[in-house]
Short mmCIF file of C-alpha atoms in Angstrom, two decimals:
data_model
loop_
_atom_site.label_atom_id
_atom_site.label_comp_id
_atom_site.label_asym_id
_atom_site.label_seq_id
_atom_site.Cartn_x
_atom_site.Cartn_y
_atom_site.Cartn_z
CA MET A 17 22.41 6.79 47.80
CA GLN A 18 21.15 7.52 44.28
CA GLN A 19 20.27 4.42 42.32
CA ILE A 20 18.79 3.49 38.95
CA GLU A 21 15.01 3.58 39.13
CA ALA A 22 14.06 2.73 35.53
CA VAL A 23 15.25 1.78 32.10
CA ILE A 24 13.35 3.28 29.16
CA LEU A 25 13.49 0.95 26.18
CA ASP A 26 12.91 1.45 22.49
CA TRP A 27 11.02 -1.40 20.79
CA ALA A 28 12.11 -2.41 17.26
CA GLY A 29 15.80 -3.25 17.13
CA THR A 30 16.19 -2.90 20.90
CA VAL A 31 13.76 -5.37 22.49
CA VAL A 32 12.03 -7.00 19.50
CA ASP A 33 12.63 -7.26 15.75
CA PHE A 34 16.35 -8.02 15.32
CA GLY A 35 17.63 -5.56 12.72
CA SER A 36 14.58 -3.28 12.98
CA VAL A 37 13.24 -4.88 9.83
CA ALA A 38 9.48 -4.36 10.19
CA PRO A 39 9.35 -0.56 9.74
CA THR A 40 12.05 -0.19 7.09
CA THR A 41 10.65 -2.70 4.62
CA ILE A 42 7.20 -1.15 4.95
CA PHE A 43 8.50 2.34 4.10
CA VAL A 44 9.88 0.93 0.85
CA GLU A 45 6.60 -0.83 0.09
CA ALA A 46 4.43 2.18 0.97
CA LEU A 47 6.22 4.56 -1.39
CA LYS A 48 6.07 1.96 -4.15
CA GLN A 49 2.35 1.37 -3.68
CA ALA A 50 1.31 5.00 -3.21
CA TYR A 51 3.48 6.67 -5.89
CA ASN A 52 5.41 3.94 -7.72
CA PHE A 53 8.54 5.55 -6.27
CA ASP A 54 11.59 3.49 -5.34
CA ILE A 55 13.80 3.94 -2.30
CA SER A 56 16.44 1.60 -0.94
CA LEU A 57 16.36 -0.04 2.49
CA ALA A 58 19.46 1.98 3.38
CA GLU A 59 17.62 5.22 2.58
CA ALA A 60 14.56 4.06 4.52
CA ARG A 61 16.77 3.55 7.59
CA VAL A 62 18.27 7.06 7.68
CA PRO A 63 15.49 8.76 9.74
CA MET A 64 14.83 5.65 11.85
CA GLY A 65 13.68 6.33 15.40
CA MET A 66 11.46 9.27 14.50
CA GLY A 67 7.67 9.13 14.52
CA LYS A 68 6.50 7.55 11.28
CA TRP A 69 4.90 10.64 9.69
CA ASP A 70 8.02 12.65 10.50
CA HIS A 71 10.11 9.76 9.20
CA ILE A 72 8.39 9.91 5.80
CA LYS A 73 8.74 13.69 5.62
CA THR A 74 12.43 13.52 6.53
CA LEU A 75 12.95 10.71 4.05
CA GLY A 76 11.54 12.92 1.28
CA GLN A 77 14.00 15.65 2.25
CA LEU A 78 17.11 13.48 1.93
CA PRO A 79 19.08 15.07 -0.92
CA GLU A 80 19.28 12.00 -3.18
CA VAL A 81 15.66 10.99 -2.52
CA SER A 82 14.42 14.55 -3.05
CA ALA A 83 16.35 14.84 -6.31
CA ARG A 84 14.83 11.61 -7.66
CA TRP A 85 11.37 12.65 -6.47
CA GLN A 86 11.61 16.03 -8.24
CA LYS A 87 12.88 14.36 -11.40
CA GLN A 88 9.95 11.91 -11.37
CA PHE A 89 7.17 14.32 -10.28
CA GLY A 90 8.48 17.82 -11.02
CA ASN A 91 8.16 19.16 -7.47
CA VAL A 92 9.17 18.48 -3.88
CA MET A 93 7.34 16.05 -1.61
CA THR A 94 4.59 18.11 0.06
CA ASP A 95 2.85 17.44 3.38
CA ASP A 96 -0.25 16.29 1.46
CA VAL A 97 1.91 13.68 -0.25
CA VAL A 98 3.39 12.65 3.09
CA ASP A 99 -0.18 12.25 4.40
CA GLU A 100 -1.07 9.93 1.53
CA ILE A 101 2.10 7.83 1.93
CA TYR A 102 1.40 7.61 5.66
CA ARG A 103 -2.14 6.42 4.97
CA THR A 104 -0.69 3.71 2.74
CA PHE A 105 2.00 2.88 5.30
CA MET A 106 -0.29 2.37 8.29
CA PRO A 107 -2.33 -0.71 7.21
CA LEU A 108 0.82 -2.32 5.79
CA GLN A 109 2.63 -1.76 9.07
CA LYS A 110 -0.27 -3.00 11.18
CA ALA A 111 -0.44 -6.17 9.10
CA LYS A 112 3.27 -6.90 9.57
CA VAL A 113 4.23 -5.70 13.04
CA ALA A 114 3.04 -8.75 14.98
CA GLU A 115 5.30 -10.95 12.83
CA HIS A 116 8.29 -9.18 14.40
CA ALA A 117 7.10 -9.15 18.02
CA LYS A 118 9.36 -11.89 19.37
CA PRO A 119 11.97 -10.53 21.82
CA ILE A 120 15.60 -10.67 20.73
CA ALA A 121 17.54 -13.57 22.25
CA GLY A 122 18.67 -12.92 25.81
CA VAL A 123 16.63 -9.74 26.28
CA LEU A 124 14.01 -11.21 28.60
CA ASP A 125 16.74 -12.62 30.85
CA THR A 126 18.31 -9.17 31.13
CA LEU A 127 14.97 -7.57 31.96
CA ALA A 128 14.27 -10.20 34.60
CA ARG A 129 17.62 -9.37 36.24
CA LEU A 130 16.81 -5.66 36.20
CA LYS A 131 13.36 -6.21 37.66
CA GLY A 132 14.95 -8.34 40.35
CA GLN A 133 16.94 -5.25 41.35
CA GLY A 134 13.75 -3.22 41.66
CA ILE A 135 14.30 -1.37 38.37
CA LYS A 136 11.13 -0.43 36.48
CA ILE A 137 10.78 -1.14 32.75
CA GLY A 138 9.47 1.73 30.66
CA SER A 139 9.24 1.88 26.88
CA CYS A 140 8.49 4.12 23.93
CA SER A 141 8.48 3.78 20.17
CA GLY A 142 8.42 5.60 16.87
CA TYR A 143 5.28 3.55 16.13
CA PRO A 144 1.93 5.35 16.56
CA ARG A 145 -0.62 4.05 19.05
CA GLU A 146 -2.68 2.06 16.53
CA VAL A 147 0.42 0.02 15.66
CA MET A 148 1.51 -0.30 19.29
CA GLU A 149 -1.93 -1.65 20.22
CA ILE A 150 -1.09 -4.62 17.97
CA LEU A 151 2.59 -4.96 18.89
CA VAL A 152 2.21 -4.73 22.69
CA PRO A 153 -0.12 -7.74 23.14
CA ALA A 154 1.82 -9.72 20.52
CA ALA A 155 5.06 -9.16 22.47
CA ALA A 156 3.25 -9.99 25.72
CA ASN A 157 2.47 -13.42 24.29
CA TYR A 158 6.24 -13.98 24.18
CA GLY A 159 6.68 -12.72 27.76
CA TYR A 160 7.64 -9.07 27.22
CA LYS A 161 5.43 -6.90 29.43
CA PRO A 162 6.97 -3.49 30.23
CA ASP A 163 5.54 -1.49 33.11
CA CYS A 164 4.42 1.21 30.68
CA TRP A 165 4.61 2.13 27.01
CA VAL A 166 4.25 5.40 25.10
CA ALA A 167 3.51 5.74 21.38
CA SER A 168 4.84 8.43 19.05
CA ASP A 169 1.47 10.17 18.69
CA ASP A 170 0.58 10.13 22.40
CA ILE A 171 2.39 13.39 23.07
CA ALA A 172 1.07 16.69 21.71
CA ALA A 173 4.57 18.20 21.65
CA GLY A 174 5.83 15.53 19.23
CA SER A 175 8.12 12.52 19.26
CA ARG A 176 11.84 11.90 18.82
CA PRO A 177 14.37 13.43 18.82
CA GLY A 178 12.55 15.50 21.46
CA PRO A 179 12.49 14.25 25.08
CA TRP A 180 8.73 13.99 25.53
CA MET A 181 8.07 10.26 25.22
CA ALA A 182 10.90 9.46 27.61
CA LEU A 183 9.61 12.07 30.07
CA GLN A 184 6.09 10.66 29.80
CA ASN A 185 7.58 7.37 31.01
CA VAL A 186 9.07 9.24 33.97
CA GLN A 187 5.62 10.51 34.91
CA GLN A 188 3.82 7.22 34.41
CA LEU A 189 6.42 5.26 36.37
CA GLY A 190 6.63 7.81 39.18
CA ILE A 191 10.39 8.34 38.85
CA THR A 192 11.90 10.81 41.33
CA ASN A 193 14.98 11.85 39.32
CA VAL A 194 15.59 11.62 35.56
CA ALA A 195 19.29 11.02 36.28
CA ASN A 196 18.18 7.67 37.72
CA CYS A 197 16.92 6.57 34.29
CA ILE A 198 18.74 4.89 31.41
CA LYS A 199 17.42 5.23 27.85
CA PHE A 200 18.26 2.29 25.56
CA ASP A 201 17.91 2.81 21.81
CA ASP A 202 19.34 1.60 18.51
CA SER A 203 18.89 4.91 16.64
CA ALA A 204 20.47 8.36 16.84
CA PRO A 205 17.11 10.15 17.40
CA GLY A 206 16.40 7.78 20.28
CA ILE A 207 19.77 8.54 21.87
CA THR A 208 19.08 12.28 21.49
CA GLU A 209 15.69 11.71 23.11
CA GLY A 210 17.35 10.26 26.20
CA LEU A 211 20.03 12.93 26.37
CA THR A 212 17.60 15.82 26.10
CA ALA A 213 15.44 14.17 28.79
CA GLY A 214 18.47 14.25 31.12
CA MET A 215 19.00 10.49 31.17
CA TRP A 216 21.93 8.17 30.74
CA THR A 217 21.91 6.63 27.27
CA VAL A 218 23.03 3.24 25.97
CA GLY A 219 23.15 2.50 22.25
CA ILE A 220 22.21 -0.91 20.85
CA ALA A 221 24.48 -1.78 17.93
CA ILE A 222 24.27 -5.24 16.38
CA THR A 223 20.55 -5.99 16.83
CA GLY A 224 19.44 -2.54 15.75
CA ASN A 225 19.06 -0.13 12.90
CA SER A 226 22.74 0.82 12.66
CA VAL A 227 23.66 -2.65 11.37
CA GLY A 228 20.20 -3.23 9.92
CA LEU A 229 20.39 -6.98 9.32
CA THR A 230 18.17 -9.82 10.44
CA GLU A 231 19.75 -12.28 12.85
CA GLN A 232 20.32 -14.81 10.05
CA GLU A 233 21.82 -12.16 7.76
CA TRP A 234 24.16 -11.14 10.57
CA LEU A 235 25.22 -14.73 11.19
CA ASN A 236 25.85 -15.21 7.47
CA LEU A 237 28.50 -12.46 7.45
CA SER A 238 32.14 -13.37 7.72
CA SER A 239 33.92 -12.38 10.92
CA ALA A 240 35.67 -9.60 9.00
CA GLN A 241 32.35 -8.27 7.69
CA GLN A 242 30.84 -8.44 11.17
CA LYS A 243 33.77 -6.48 12.59
CA ILE A 244 33.35 -3.68 10.03
CA ALA A 245 29.58 -3.47 10.54
CA LYS A 246 29.92 -3.52 14.32
CA GLU A 247 32.57 -0.79 14.39
CA LYS A 248 30.45 1.42 12.13
CA ALA A 249 27.39 0.93 14.35
CA TYR A 250 29.35 1.69 17.53
CA ASP A 251 30.77 4.83 15.94
CA THR A 252 27.32 6.01 14.81
CA LEU A 253 25.82 5.62 18.27
CA TYR A 254 28.77 7.16 20.12
CA GLN A 255 28.68 10.08 17.67
CA ALA A 256 25.01 10.51 18.59
CA GLY A 257 26.12 10.98 22.20
CA ALA A 258 25.54 7.56 23.78
CA HIS A 259 27.32 7.16 27.11
CA TYR A 260 27.75 3.43 26.41
CA VAL A 261 27.18 1.18 23.39
CA VAL A 262 26.55 -2.57 23.61
CA ASP A 263 25.98 -5.28 21.01
CA SER A 264 22.50 -6.12 22.30
CA LEU A 265 20.23 -5.40 25.24
CA ALA A 266 21.13 -8.95 26.26
CA ASP A 267 24.66 -7.65 26.93
CA ALA A 268 23.62 -4.52 28.83
CA LEU A 269 24.06 -5.48 32.49
CA PRO A 270 27.72 -4.33 32.76
CA ALA A 271 26.73 -0.90 31.37
CA VAL A 272 23.88 -0.68 33.89
CA GLN A 273 26.28 -1.59 36.70
CA SER A 274 28.73 1.12 35.58
CA ILE A 275 25.96 3.71 35.54
CA GLN A 276 24.72 2.51 38.91
CA ALA A 277 28.21 3.04 40.29
CA ALA A 278 28.31 6.55 38.81
CA ARG A 279 25.01 7.38 40.48
CA ALA A 280 26.33 6.06 43.80
CA ARG A 281 29.03 8.74 43.44
CA ASN A 282 26.23 11.24 42.70
CA GLN A 283 27.37 11.70 39.10
CA ARG A 284 24.82 12.80 36.53
CA PRO A 285 24.62 12.16 32.77
#
């Protein structure tokens, strides 16, 4: 019988950092520091899930951002400019990432249940290795210790939305069949990563980038506001191709059980 061998987890917004706050705020700060250029948090979130250099480049190509950039500087954002923003971004991100290393409520319990079923815990991130080398031990202090992790700049072929980080997990974990893996992610590029790697995919809605609020900000919303934000996040992730969408990784066990049942029938993603 086919059975789930591994889950491959994103980090910010999926396991740690409710609302995926750490990277987005730093993008805003980095552009302000490097070029005195303003972007909104909503704009900073649009390319979320990509490797951070690619994120900055894609951000500069967003029509409204590009138009403001050209009005302010007289030309488009070049790769040299992206390099400089990235150099500004990196120390800011490294200084902040450990502050957002605490696992989201209920996540560790879910992972313990999965491990108890013999399922391996893989992970990958849009963060580069020098950031991950700070985040990984900080999260370990809270009890999150995945069986492997892959950074966005570990793979020569590139990062999301390509499949390579997820497939590197497959190699490191010794997985026999990619259809026995589930990719969990709160961003569209991360869902595409799992799909192109041949895996089942589960979107993370409320705790992730699609809602984009801290836990306290989420709790401060009215029930009507929460309903609207949740529906929008679910729609975004299903449109990206997710097989299932859940509020949080803490709520993921029923989705895993459904996928396990599909594999028992020899169904593939």
